[in-house]
Amino acid sequence: MTSSYSADQIQVLEGLEPVRKRPGMYIGSTGPRGLHHLVYEVIDNSVDEALAGHCSHIEVDLNADGSVTVTDDGRGIPIDIHPTTGKSALETVMTVLHAGGKFGGGGYKVSGGLHGVGISVVNALSEWVEVTVWRDKQEHIQRFERGIPVTELQVKPLKVPRTGTSVSFKPDTQIFITTGIEFDYTTLTGRIRELAYLNAGVRITFSDLRLELLKNNEPRVETYHYNGGIKEYVAYMNRDKQPLHEEIIYVSGERNGVQVEAALQWCTDAFTDNLLGFANNIRTIDGGTHLEGLKAVLTRTMNTFARKRNKLKDNEPNLGGENIREGLTAVISVKVPDPEFEGQTKTKLGNTEVRGIVDSLIGEVLTEYLGFNTAVADAILDKAIQAFRAAEAARRARDLVRRKSVLESSPLPGKLADCSSRDPAESEIFIVEGDSAGGSAKQGRDRQFQAILPLRGKILNIEKTDDAKIYKNAEIQALITALGLGIRGDEFDSTQLRYHRIVIMTDADVDGAHIRTLLLTFFYRYQRSLVDQGYIYIACPPLYKVERGRNHYYCYSERELTNLVQNEFPANANYTIQRFKGLGEMMPTQLWETTMNPQSRTLKRVEIEDAAEADRIFTILMGDRVAPRREFIETYGSKLDLMDLDI
Ligand code: 0RA
């Protein structure tokens, strides 16, 4: 390091020290989510360059050493010396908090909310960063360690002229202490696919070059490139459903500096809505003014049409918004110059002006479209009217249930082995498959805080069943009363919940996976907040017991078994392997030790990051169309690989 950097160093420390002190303030957490945000932040910079029209290809590499490289073919981060700081623009962007925006130069700095904190935050939280800029027929490289420049900008002539930026970084294990720095393939590709859909025409290549994931010596390389943008996104989400109308309705426009883009398609075989909102490329999980605008304009426009086309009589009430949205898949993406993100997780768009802009822009286009395509308008209206009648019938069924008080006052199910504790916060319930596993679990548990509910065989498929039948089903009634759930569709009251950990414990085979899916579907469709608020867990029983001499080991995956036998044991070791075919085969003490004891078990909390993907999975697994379901199960086998199961 040259002496001329010592003055800068102090400045740099002042600049980025708060980030290292309180990383959570900048990236949300130092868990897996925060870790992945580092990658998103770097990609977002390249996406901005693409949106400005200067870059067509972005490459993301997960390197074998645990670092990540993001390369683009844009103009390259400027390297000229800033007159006041005396540092290059590149170094300024890398070492000064929020310095990125200054170089934005018009257009949208689309990032916001969770990201958009600037690439300097990535620099601060990385063990090292290396930036390469190709521009002005030269290659410029600078290296940083924990936010501090450790080399000057090194310049070499470029033999083959090119332009662009490449940022490599390795997250700092001193920052990501608890969960480490391993990136998740599905999480990253999910976001990259989303970005490619949201930014039509941008090509993003993803390569996983990590040694342990090499399959048949081939790295996993995936390219995401959608010229149709969010229209293709809707087609992708609906690919296993029956569209009600072929053409996807598409709206795009700009008003008062706010860009609006929406794509909509209704399906005949879907009974929920699936609305995805984005603001400045950030998924707004908690909605906000753009979604409010979309819902309002849909309800108003469709009711106007219903009267115009005599589908509703003068004395009949308006169709409800939820009736109109039944079976609708929609993506709305807005770009707001000055986004406000609200709520605890900053995933709700707050800008009030957006509501009216979305409403008026979409209203104009939709009215014109439906006026020209009356067959489409009629099909959507007929479905909405059907939905309205079904909702009326369901409401009557619910009222009946409520009057009879089946749920509220019914005794706890006989097969429930309840725990002694009455404090839901410390209580757990294990939902197990069959009486045999139930028996082992009952004997193995700690009855103070662990309850066991054995289910007989497969539970009812809630996806295909109407409300009246649901309440009559014995297994579902047992679940509802044991857990203390209310009536479907009612506001979720977490104070009524009898256990704060609801653990699905099924066999590690195809049947077990199916039952787990049925249960997850039940929770997801019946009381989605149970999933969203993190009450649902999956138990991880071992697959193998290995005995060698007086020692025994439990292995929870094939990989663990191979590793144990090949790497931990001497070459000529004598050992036996027992494969557990079901939980019922385990001794109660074994089940306790490996799967139920909080001191030694692993529980996975079910987290559904991508509601759209979850929705699609449940539709495939539970819906009527057999072909995609078979294909899905053949592809993914017993692991629900696409769902993000985190911790
Ligand atoms: C500001 C100005 C210019 C380019 C960029 C930023 C830029 C930043 C990043 C970050 C990753 N990739 C990037 N590509 C470009 C343009 C300056 C000019 O040439 O006029």
XYZ file of C-alpha atoms and ligand atoms in Angstrom:
667
model
C 0.000 0.000 0.000
C 1.436 3.390 -0.897
C 1.697 6.186 1.641
C -0.548 8.472 -0.386
C -3.447 6.254 0.689
C -3.090 6.813 4.408
C -5.100 10.053 4.412
C -7.809 8.493 2.310
C -7.890 5.509 4.560
C -9.081 7.559 7.483
C -11.758 9.090 5.331
C -12.771 5.680 4.080
C -13.029 4.361 7.603
C -15.250 7.250 8.523
C -17.250 6.665 5.406
C -17.981 2.972 5.727
C -17.495 2.246 9.403
C -21.202 2.627 10.247
C -21.952 -0.071 7.687
C -19.624 -2.573 9.315
C -20.870 -1.576 12.766
C -24.551 -1.953 11.942
C -24.809 -4.034 8.779
C -28.465 -4.806 9.482
C -29.356 -1.147 8.987
C -28.104 -1.315 5.416
C -28.884 -4.822 4.205
C -31.710 -5.839 6.541
C -29.911 -8.697 8.276
C -26.627 -10.554 8.417
C -28.449 -13.815 7.726
C -29.039 -15.452 4.361
C -31.302 -12.634 3.198
C -28.721 -9.911 3.808
C -26.023 -12.031 2.221
C -28.023 -12.405 -0.980
C -28.774 -8.686 -1.010
C -25.102 -8.044 -1.658
C -25.399 -9.852 -4.983
C -28.665 -8.096 -5.826
C -27.074 -4.737 -5.143
C -24.240 -5.376 -7.577
C -26.579 -6.785 -10.240
C -28.924 -3.803 -9.812
C -26.100 -1.468 -10.816
C -25.652 -3.352 -14.067
C -29.414 -3.506 -14.621
C -29.527 0.283 -14.247
C -26.901 0.537 -16.929
C -29.004 -1.758 -19.119
C -32.146 0.307 -18.490
C -30.222 3.388 -19.534
C -29.719 1.577 -22.846
C -25.994 0.984 -22.630
C -25.708 -2.650 -21.679
C -27.244 -5.806 -23.121
C -25.602 -8.678 -21.256
C -24.968 -9.296 -17.567
C -23.080 -12.311 -16.349
C -23.253 -13.561 -12.778
C -20.738 -16.181 -11.660
C -20.640 -18.010 -8.357
C -16.943 -18.790 -8.083
C -15.332 -21.845 -6.539
C -13.710 -19.790 -3.781
C -17.085 -18.500 -2.540
C -16.809 -15.126 -4.269
C -19.249 -13.731 -6.817
C -18.473 -11.937 -10.073
C -20.943 -9.680 -11.869
C -19.817 -8.556 -15.309
C -21.618 -6.283 -17.757
C -20.938 -4.781 -21.159
C -22.028 -1.256 -20.262
C -20.040 1.946 -20.449
C -17.909 1.067 -17.428
C -17.911 2.939 -14.140
C -16.245 6.330 -14.790
C -12.612 6.457 -13.670
C -11.913 10.177 -14.036
C -10.625 12.038 -10.983
C -13.202 13.905 -8.953
C -11.984 17.519 -8.513
C -12.876 17.896 -4.828
C -12.053 14.437 -3.464
C -9.038 13.939 -5.706
C -10.126 10.342 -6.055
C -11.402 8.523 -9.101
C -15.142 8.274 -9.546
C -14.723 4.507 -9.226
C -13.028 4.767 -5.833
C -15.612 7.311 -4.678
C -18.502 5.052 -5.646
C -16.831 2.176 -3.821
C -15.872 3.971 -0.621
C -18.434 6.707 0.021
C -21.901 5.827 1.260
C -24.637 6.719 -1.245
C -22.102 8.089 -3.702
C -23.603 6.035 -6.511
C -26.535 8.313 -7.234
C -24.355 11.266 -8.072
C -23.254 9.551 -11.209
C -26.752 8.582 -12.222
C -27.018 11.419 -14.702
C -30.753 11.517 -15.388
C -33.019 8.576 -16.020
C -34.033 6.305 -13.193
C -31.926 5.082 -10.415
C -34.395 2.269 -10.226
C -33.154 0.536 -7.137
C -34.785 1.360 -3.858
C -36.111 -0.054 -0.662
C -34.088 -2.994 0.459
C -31.330 -2.463 -2.048
C -30.240 0.771 -3.620
C -27.929 1.297 -0.696
C -25.023 1.586 -3.067
C -22.181 -0.630 -4.025
C -20.045 0.861 -1.211
C -22.108 -1.179 1.244
C -21.109 -4.358 -0.594
C -17.517 -3.153 -0.401
C -17.762 -2.496 3.334
C -19.157 -5.966 4.034
C -16.763 -7.918 1.842
C -13.460 -9.493 2.768
C -12.290 -8.204 -0.602
C -13.647 -6.579 -3.738
C -11.965 -6.327 -7.091
C -13.389 -3.984 -9.693
C -12.350 -4.071 -13.313
C -13.457 -1.335 -15.686
C -12.931 -1.484 -19.421
C -13.223 1.863 -21.096
C -11.184 4.333 -23.136
C -9.299 1.339 -24.640
C -7.838 0.578 -21.213
C -8.375 -1.890 -18.435
C -8.557 -0.409 -14.925
C -8.371 -2.607 -11.845
C -8.620 -1.699 -8.182
C -8.776 -3.954 -5.132
C -10.378 -3.252 -1.771
C -10.321 -5.141 1.511
C -13.136 -4.648 4.010
C -13.936 -1.365 2.267
C -10.427 0.013 2.121
C -8.529 0.413 -1.154
C -5.407 -1.721 -1.016
C -4.167 -0.891 -4.500
C -4.281 2.194 -6.620
C -6.172 2.089 -9.879
C -3.981 -0.089 -12.084
C -4.197 0.700 -15.770
C -3.222 -1.499 -18.696
C -3.846 -1.020 -22.408
C -6.618 -3.162 -23.859
C -5.596 -5.168 -26.901
C -9.160 -5.971 -27.870
C -11.287 -2.927 -27.202
C -14.360 -3.475 -25.065
C -16.349 -1.598 -22.475
C -17.956 -2.721 -19.271
C -17.592 -3.342 -15.582
C -16.774 -6.454 -13.607
C -17.188 -6.554 -9.838
C -15.915 -9.548 -7.864
C -16.442 -9.761 -4.134
C -16.205 -12.232 -1.311
C -18.584 -11.584 1.596
C -16.828 -11.142 4.916
C -17.233 -14.105 7.285
C -16.593 -11.654 10.146
C -19.911 -9.998 9.223
C -21.994 -13.017 8.209
C -21.034 -14.916 11.322
C -24.062 -16.991 12.154
C -25.193 -18.381 8.824
C -22.004 -18.140 6.793
C -21.486 -16.993 3.228
C -22.845 -19.843 1.124
C -25.173 -18.649 -1.616
C -28.330 -20.515 -2.480
C -28.786 -21.405 -6.129
C -32.579 -21.263 -6.104
C -32.716 -17.946 -4.270
C -30.278 -16.270 -6.656
C -31.738 -17.673 -9.866
C -35.221 -16.773 -8.647
C -34.257 -13.126 -8.317
C -32.278 -13.130 -11.573
C -35.203 -14.615 -13.482
C -37.469 -11.984 -11.933
C -35.072 -9.193 -12.977
C -34.910 -10.560 -16.526
C -38.720 -10.559 -16.733
C -38.988 -7.062 -15.296
C -36.442 -5.624 -17.694
C -37.413 -6.876 -21.139
C -34.490 -7.598 -23.422
C -31.765 -7.718 -20.787
C -29.845 -10.983 -21.021
C -28.532 -12.376 -17.744
C -26.339 -15.464 -17.594
C -25.844 -17.290 -14.344
C -23.063 -19.825 -13.777
C -22.554 -21.849 -10.642
C -18.852 -22.719 -10.639
C -18.691 -23.916 -7.049
C -16.848 -27.224 -6.863
C -19.294 -29.042 -4.674
C -22.150 -28.350 -7.040
C -20.468 -29.516 -10.215
C -22.628 -32.249 -11.710
C -21.017 -34.612 -14.237
C -18.142 -32.122 -14.239
C -20.411 -29.553 -15.881
C -21.097 -26.232 -14.190
C -24.714 -25.154 -13.992
C -25.205 -22.366 -16.496
C -28.552 -20.706 -17.047
C -29.524 -17.825 -19.330
C -32.481 -15.557 -18.651
C -33.609 -13.352 -21.506
C -37.189 -12.313 -22.162
C -38.017 -9.906 -24.939
C -41.655 -10.046 -23.874
C -40.869 -8.822 -20.336
C -43.703 -9.039 -17.811
C -46.061 -10.366 -20.487
C -43.839 -13.424 -20.663
C -43.756 -13.458 -16.860
C -47.531 -13.859 -16.731
C -47.393 -16.539 -19.439
C -44.739 -18.353 -17.369
C -46.823 -18.228 -14.206
C -49.869 -19.477 -16.075
C -48.066 -22.128 -18.081
C -49.787 -24.974 -16.263
C -53.215 -23.364 -16.166
C -56.052 -22.971 -18.682
C -56.219 -19.372 -19.877
C -59.655 -17.842 -20.168
C -58.422 -15.685 -23.058
C -55.373 -16.332 -25.269
C -53.918 -12.854 -25.464
C -52.339 -11.403 -22.345
C -53.676 -7.923 -21.683
C -50.786 -5.495 -21.579
C -50.670 -1.842 -20.556
C -47.717 0.486 -20.447
C -47.439 4.211 -20.117
C -45.965 7.117 -18.243
C -47.551 9.993 -16.361
C -45.900 12.680 -14.235
C -42.597 10.849 -14.348
C -44.104 7.570 -13.129
C -43.763 4.615 -15.502
C -46.470 1.978 -15.314
C -46.461 -1.456 -16.895
C -49.018 -4.183 -16.280
C -49.823 -7.579 -17.770
C -53.018 -9.517 -16.989
C -54.514 -12.879 -17.834
C -57.449 -14.729 -16.280
C -57.548 -18.531 -16.069
C -60.546 -20.816 -15.911
C -59.032 -23.356 -13.541
C -57.751 -20.999 -10.858
C -59.823 -19.767 -7.967
C -57.505 -17.391 -6.239
C -55.825 -14.312 -7.596
C -52.128 -13.999 -8.102
C -51.059 -10.365 -8.240
C -47.386 -9.483 -8.219
C -46.345 -5.903 -7.612
C -42.979 -4.320 -8.216
C -41.718 -0.828 -7.653
C -38.349 0.052 -9.145
C -37.680 -3.651 -9.681
C -38.279 -4.404 -5.999
C -40.958 -6.946 -5.208
C -43.544 -5.198 -3.001
C -44.750 -8.147 -0.966
C -47.001 -5.984 1.172
C -48.552 -4.252 -1.804
C -49.054 -0.522 -1.762
C -50.538 2.222 -3.875
C -49.773 0.632 -7.261
C -51.744 -2.493 -6.336
C -54.524 -0.425 -4.792
C -54.793 1.500 -8.054
C -54.881 -1.708 -10.083
C -57.567 -3.313 -7.907
C -59.709 -0.182 -7.890
C -59.628 0.244 -11.656
C -60.378 -3.442 -12.284
C -63.407 -3.396 -10.006
C -64.775 -0.176 -11.448
C -64.129 -1.011 -15.105
C -65.530 -4.536 -14.919
C -68.676 -3.431 -13.072
C -69.252 -0.725 -15.654
C -68.953 -3.347 -18.373
C -71.192 -5.773 -16.501
C -74.003 -3.201 -16.580
C -73.261 -2.127 -20.132
C -73.481 -5.705 -21.311
C -76.539 -6.514 -19.190
C -74.734 -9.073 -17.083
C -75.905 -7.191 -13.997
C -79.444 -5.890 -13.598
C -80.119 -2.426 -12.235
C -81.308 -3.828 -8.917
C -78.365 -6.170 -8.461
C -75.353 -5.124 -6.388
C -71.895 -4.618 -7.855
C -69.516 -7.537 -8.157
C -66.884 -7.556 -5.451
C -63.263 -6.888 -6.341
C -62.257 -10.344 -5.161
C -64.871 -11.937 -7.447
C -63.494 -10.056 -10.415
C -59.929 -11.004 -9.571
C -60.683 -14.699 -9.211
C -58.358 -16.650 -11.497
C -56.401 -13.520 -12.440
C -52.636 -13.557 -12.763
C -51.197 -10.076 -13.027
C -47.864 -8.356 -12.813
C -47.691 -4.635 -12.240
C -44.345 -2.918 -12.351
C -43.938 0.784 -11.679
C -40.861 2.944 -11.817
C -41.108 5.861 -9.445
C -38.434 8.592 -9.340
C -38.591 8.994 -5.579
C -39.952 5.774 -4.112
C -41.186 5.544 -0.532
C -41.149 2.073 0.919
C -43.185 1.545 4.056
C -43.761 -1.059 6.709
C -41.431 -3.055 8.856
C -39.907 -4.893 5.928
C -40.013 -1.885 3.587
C -41.936 -3.864 1.023
C -45.006 -1.659 0.641
C -45.063 1.185 -1.856
C -46.246 4.370 -0.166
C -46.244 7.053 -2.872
C -49.854 8.280 -2.921
C -49.633 9.810 -6.406
C -49.067 6.349 -7.871
C -52.594 5.124 -7.033
C -54.322 7.609 -9.324
C -51.745 7.321 -12.093
C -52.095 3.533 -12.224
C -55.883 3.809 -12.042
C -56.230 6.274 -14.898
C -53.591 4.775 -17.214
C -54.866 1.215 -16.899
C -58.508 2.338 -16.958
C -58.123 3.962 -20.361
C -56.352 1.020 -21.989
C -58.528 -1.654 -20.377
C -61.786 0.070 -21.350
C -60.626 0.312 -24.924
C -59.390 -3.277 -24.978
C -62.610 -4.731 -23.561
C -64.671 -2.563 -25.902
C -62.903 -4.168 -28.856
C -62.781 -7.660 -27.375
C -66.285 -8.191 -26.051
C -65.866 -11.984 -26.037
C -62.998 -11.617 -23.571
C -64.983 -9.134 -21.500
C -67.955 -11.537 -21.357
C -65.777 -14.506 -20.376
C -64.191 -12.561 -17.529
C -67.571 -11.278 -16.388
C -69.174 -14.734 -16.469
C -66.371 -16.089 -14.344
C -66.699 -13.176 -11.908
C -70.450 -13.736 -11.605
C -69.852 -17.433 -10.938
C -67.287 -16.487 -8.319
C -69.788 -14.109 -6.748
C -72.398 -16.883 -6.466
C -69.856 -19.383 -5.119
C -68.762 -16.861 -2.511
C -72.386 -16.393 -1.467
C -72.787 -20.167 -1.083
C -69.528 -20.425 0.868
C -70.647 -17.611 3.132
C -73.880 -19.473 3.881
C -71.869 -22.632 4.618
C -69.611 -20.680 6.961
C -72.577 -19.123 8.721
C -73.996 -22.580 9.258
C -70.679 -23.736 10.715
C -70.537 -20.681 12.901
C -74.127 -21.079 14.138
C -73.538 -24.678 15.030
C -70.294 -23.592 16.635
C -68.689 -26.772 15.399
C -65.278 -25.238 15.592
C -65.359 -22.937 18.562
C -66.843 -25.267 21.117
C -65.931 -28.677 19.777
C -63.753 -30.735 22.115
C -60.132 -31.387 21.244
C -59.798 -34.392 18.946
C -59.499 -37.726 20.738
C -56.297 -38.759 19.008
C -54.473 -35.614 20.028
C -51.874 -36.286 22.705
C -51.733 -32.781 24.084
C -48.871 -31.290 26.039
C -49.160 -30.165 29.652
C -48.148 -26.585 29.019
C -50.886 -24.056 28.277
C -48.429 -21.464 27.019
C -48.584 -21.445 23.207
C -45.218 -19.688 22.964
C -43.395 -22.708 24.356
C -45.714 -25.380 22.950
C -45.116 -27.436 19.838
C -47.323 -29.827 17.938
C -45.970 -32.608 15.754
C -48.315 -33.643 12.992
C -47.397 -37.194 12.084
C -48.552 -39.652 9.509
C -50.260 -42.783 10.783
C -50.723 -44.409 14.143
C -47.406 -46.265 14.181
C -45.260 -43.143 13.846
C -47.713 -41.472 16.205
C -46.988 -44.139 18.801
C -43.203 -43.657 18.628
C -43.609 -39.907 18.762
C -45.941 -40.065 21.766
C -43.485 -42.202 23.686
C -40.442 -40.242 22.607
C -41.701 -36.709 23.190
C -41.302 -34.352 26.122
C -44.950 -34.164 27.152
C -44.434 -30.891 28.970
C -44.348 -28.864 25.753
C -44.745 -31.314 22.858
C -48.114 -32.467 21.546
C -48.644 -35.189 18.936
C -51.440 -35.318 16.393
C -51.456 -38.486 14.267
C -53.333 -38.188 10.992
C -54.830 -41.243 9.416
C -53.744 -41.582 5.800
C -53.908 -38.739 3.372
C -55.709 -35.618 4.304
C -58.310 -34.067 2.073
C -56.980 -32.113 -0.876
C -58.206 -28.646 0.003
C -57.301 -27.268 -3.418
C -60.150 -29.174 -5.014
C -62.743 -28.980 -2.298
C -65.325 -26.395 -1.383
C -65.711 -24.970 2.078
C -68.738 -26.992 3.110
C -66.882 -30.274 2.544
C -63.762 -29.027 4.263
C -65.528 -28.576 7.577
C -67.062 -32.051 7.391
C -63.724 -33.824 6.910
C -62.595 -35.531 10.122
C -58.835 -35.102 9.648
C -59.225 -31.428 8.818
C -61.576 -30.859 11.730
C -58.987 -32.477 13.979
C -56.323 -30.139 12.626
C -58.484 -27.042 12.963
C -59.586 -27.751 16.505
C -56.216 -29.045 17.714
C -54.430 -25.948 16.434
C -57.148 -23.532 17.466
C -57.665 -22.167 13.956
C -60.781 -20.206 13.141
C -62.893 -20.247 10.034
C -61.279 -20.007 6.647
C -61.324 -16.508 5.301
C -61.777 -14.911 8.695
C -59.052 -12.630 9.982
C -56.296 -14.747 11.498
C -56.246 -14.440 15.265
C -52.841 -15.597 16.455
C -53.895 -15.360 20.102
C -56.158 -18.380 19.519
C -53.294 -20.462 18.182
C -52.523 -23.252 20.661
C -48.927 -23.918 19.559
C -46.364 -21.541 18.150
C -44.441 -24.321 16.472
C -46.453 -26.502 14.141
C -44.127 -29.235 12.974
C -44.903 -31.474 10.019
C -43.165 -34.788 10.631
C -43.620 -37.251 7.777
C -41.621 -40.182 6.453
C -38.727 -39.461 4.129
C -40.390 -41.134 1.150
C -42.730 -40.196 -1.684
C -45.868 -40.759 0.394
C -44.430 -38.640 3.179
C -43.614 -35.886 0.707
C -47.162 -36.026 -0.646
C -48.706 -35.752 2.795
C -46.357 -32.885 3.606
C -47.477 -31.115 0.444
C -51.138 -31.690 1.288
C -50.558 -30.218 4.734
C -48.604 -27.259 3.380
C -51.350 -26.629 0.860
C -53.887 -26.778 3.634
C -52.007 -24.196 5.700
C -51.254 -22.035 2.681
C -54.807 -21.967 1.392
C -56.717 -22.157 4.648
C -54.742 -19.749 6.781
C -51.908 -18.239 4.772
C -50.743 -16.068 7.705
C -49.667 -19.205 9.557
C -47.048 -19.646 6.862
C -46.242 -15.964 6.472
C -45.755 -15.474 10.192
C -43.402 -18.435 10.416
C -45.403 -20.864 12.563
C -44.954 -23.833 10.244
C -41.903 -26.090 10.452
C -40.731 -29.286 8.871
C -38.987 -31.927 10.947
C -35.827 -33.465 9.545
C -35.606 -37.117 10.546
C -32.413 -39.002 9.682
C -32.296 -41.322 6.686
C -29.541 -43.598 7.974
C -27.972 -44.879 11.132
C -24.343 -45.933 10.786
C -22.752 -48.070 13.490
C -19.034 -48.542 13.816
C -17.674 -50.232 16.910
C -19.236 -48.579 19.906
C -20.062 -45.354 18.014
C -23.164 -44.550 16.080
C -23.948 -41.712 13.687
C -27.126 -40.440 12.102
C -27.057 -39.164 8.527
C -29.750 -36.848 7.215
C -28.865 -37.024 3.515
C -27.054 -39.215 1.006
C -24.317 -36.614 0.935
C -23.751 -36.848 4.681
C -23.604 -40.616 4.475
C -21.073 -40.595 1.631
C -18.999 -38.004 3.405
C -18.981 -39.960 6.665
C -18.066 -43.272 5.129
C -15.571 -41.961 2.563
C -13.914 -39.113 4.414
C -14.328 -39.730 8.126
C -13.772 -43.456 8.382
C -10.455 -45.204 7.661
C -10.411 -47.054 4.341
C -10.851 -50.536 5.796
C -13.356 -49.631 8.497
C -16.076 -52.064 9.508
C -19.473 -50.507 9.831
C -23.156 -51.184 9.279
C -25.705 -48.921 7.653
C -29.366 -49.016 8.626
C -31.811 -47.195 6.403
C -34.931 -45.881 8.125
C -37.915 -46.554 5.936
C -40.319 -44.686 8.123
C -40.570 -42.914 11.433
C -42.431 -45.901 12.850
C -39.259 -47.961 12.486
C -37.401 -45.763 14.903
C -37.218 -46.404 18.606
C -38.962 -43.646 20.566
C -35.626 -42.615 22.093
C -34.034 -42.492 18.647
C -36.843 -40.301 17.348
C -36.434 -37.990 20.320
C -32.671 -37.769 19.993
C -32.551 -37.212 16.223
C -35.696 -35.334 15.361
C -37.592 -33.951 18.342
C -35.099 -32.885 20.999
C -34.616 -29.108 20.610
C -30.990 -29.522 21.693
C -30.028 -31.818 18.854
C -32.677 -31.678 16.104
C -32.905 -29.604 12.944
C -36.199 -27.946 12.140
C -36.771 -26.134 8.890
C -39.024 -23.143 9.058
C -41.231 -22.939 5.992
C -40.689 -19.653 4.265
C -42.411 -18.876 1.058
C -40.440 -16.034 -0.422
C -41.985 -16.152 -3.807
C -45.729 -16.354 -3.414
C -46.197 -16.610 -7.163
C -43.977 -19.657 -7.409
C -45.600 -21.198 -4.346
C -49.001 -20.590 -5.867
C -47.939 -22.299 -9.068
C -46.453 -25.254 -7.218
C -49.620 -25.764 -5.215
C -51.724 -25.474 -8.327
C -49.596 -28.097 -10.079
C -49.402 -30.455 -7.142
C -53.000 -30.181 -6.149
C -54.898 -29.149 -9.223
C -56.741 -31.200 -11.799
C -54.166 -31.270 -14.538
C -52.296 -34.519 -14.211
C -49.568 -34.058 -16.834
C -47.741 -31.100 -15.291
C -48.072 -32.652 -11.855
C -46.461 -35.878 -13.011
C -43.706 -33.942 -14.737
C -43.148 -31.863 -11.631
C -42.959 -34.824 -9.294
C -40.642 -36.653 -11.680
C -38.375 -33.633 -11.866
C -38.305 -32.723 -8.236
C -39.060 -36.037 -6.633
C -39.794 -35.831 -3.005
C -38.018 -32.582 -2.292
C -39.944 -29.403 -2.633
C -36.896 -27.835 -4.118
C -38.528 -24.687 -5.414
C -39.791 -23.585 -2.077
C -37.388 -21.682 -0.014
C -37.013 -23.608 3.195
C -34.848 -21.458 5.362
C -33.457 -22.587 8.757
C -22.346 6.254 -13.816
C -22.064 6.803 -15.088
C -21.767 5.953 -16.130
C -21.738 4.591 -15.928
C -22.007 4.058 -14.675
C -22.316 4.888 -13.634
C -21.975 2.599 -14.502
C -21.995 2.027 -13.239
C -21.960 0.648 -13.138
C -21.967 -0.265 -12.086
C -21.913 -1.537 -12.632
N -21.899 -1.442 -13.958
C -21.917 -0.123 -14.302
N -21.895 0.442 -15.509
C -21.935 1.779 -15.603
C -21.485 6.472 -17.521
C -20.369 7.414 -17.596
C -20.134 7.783 -19.047
O -19.468 7.016 -19.738
O -20.648 8.796 -19.482
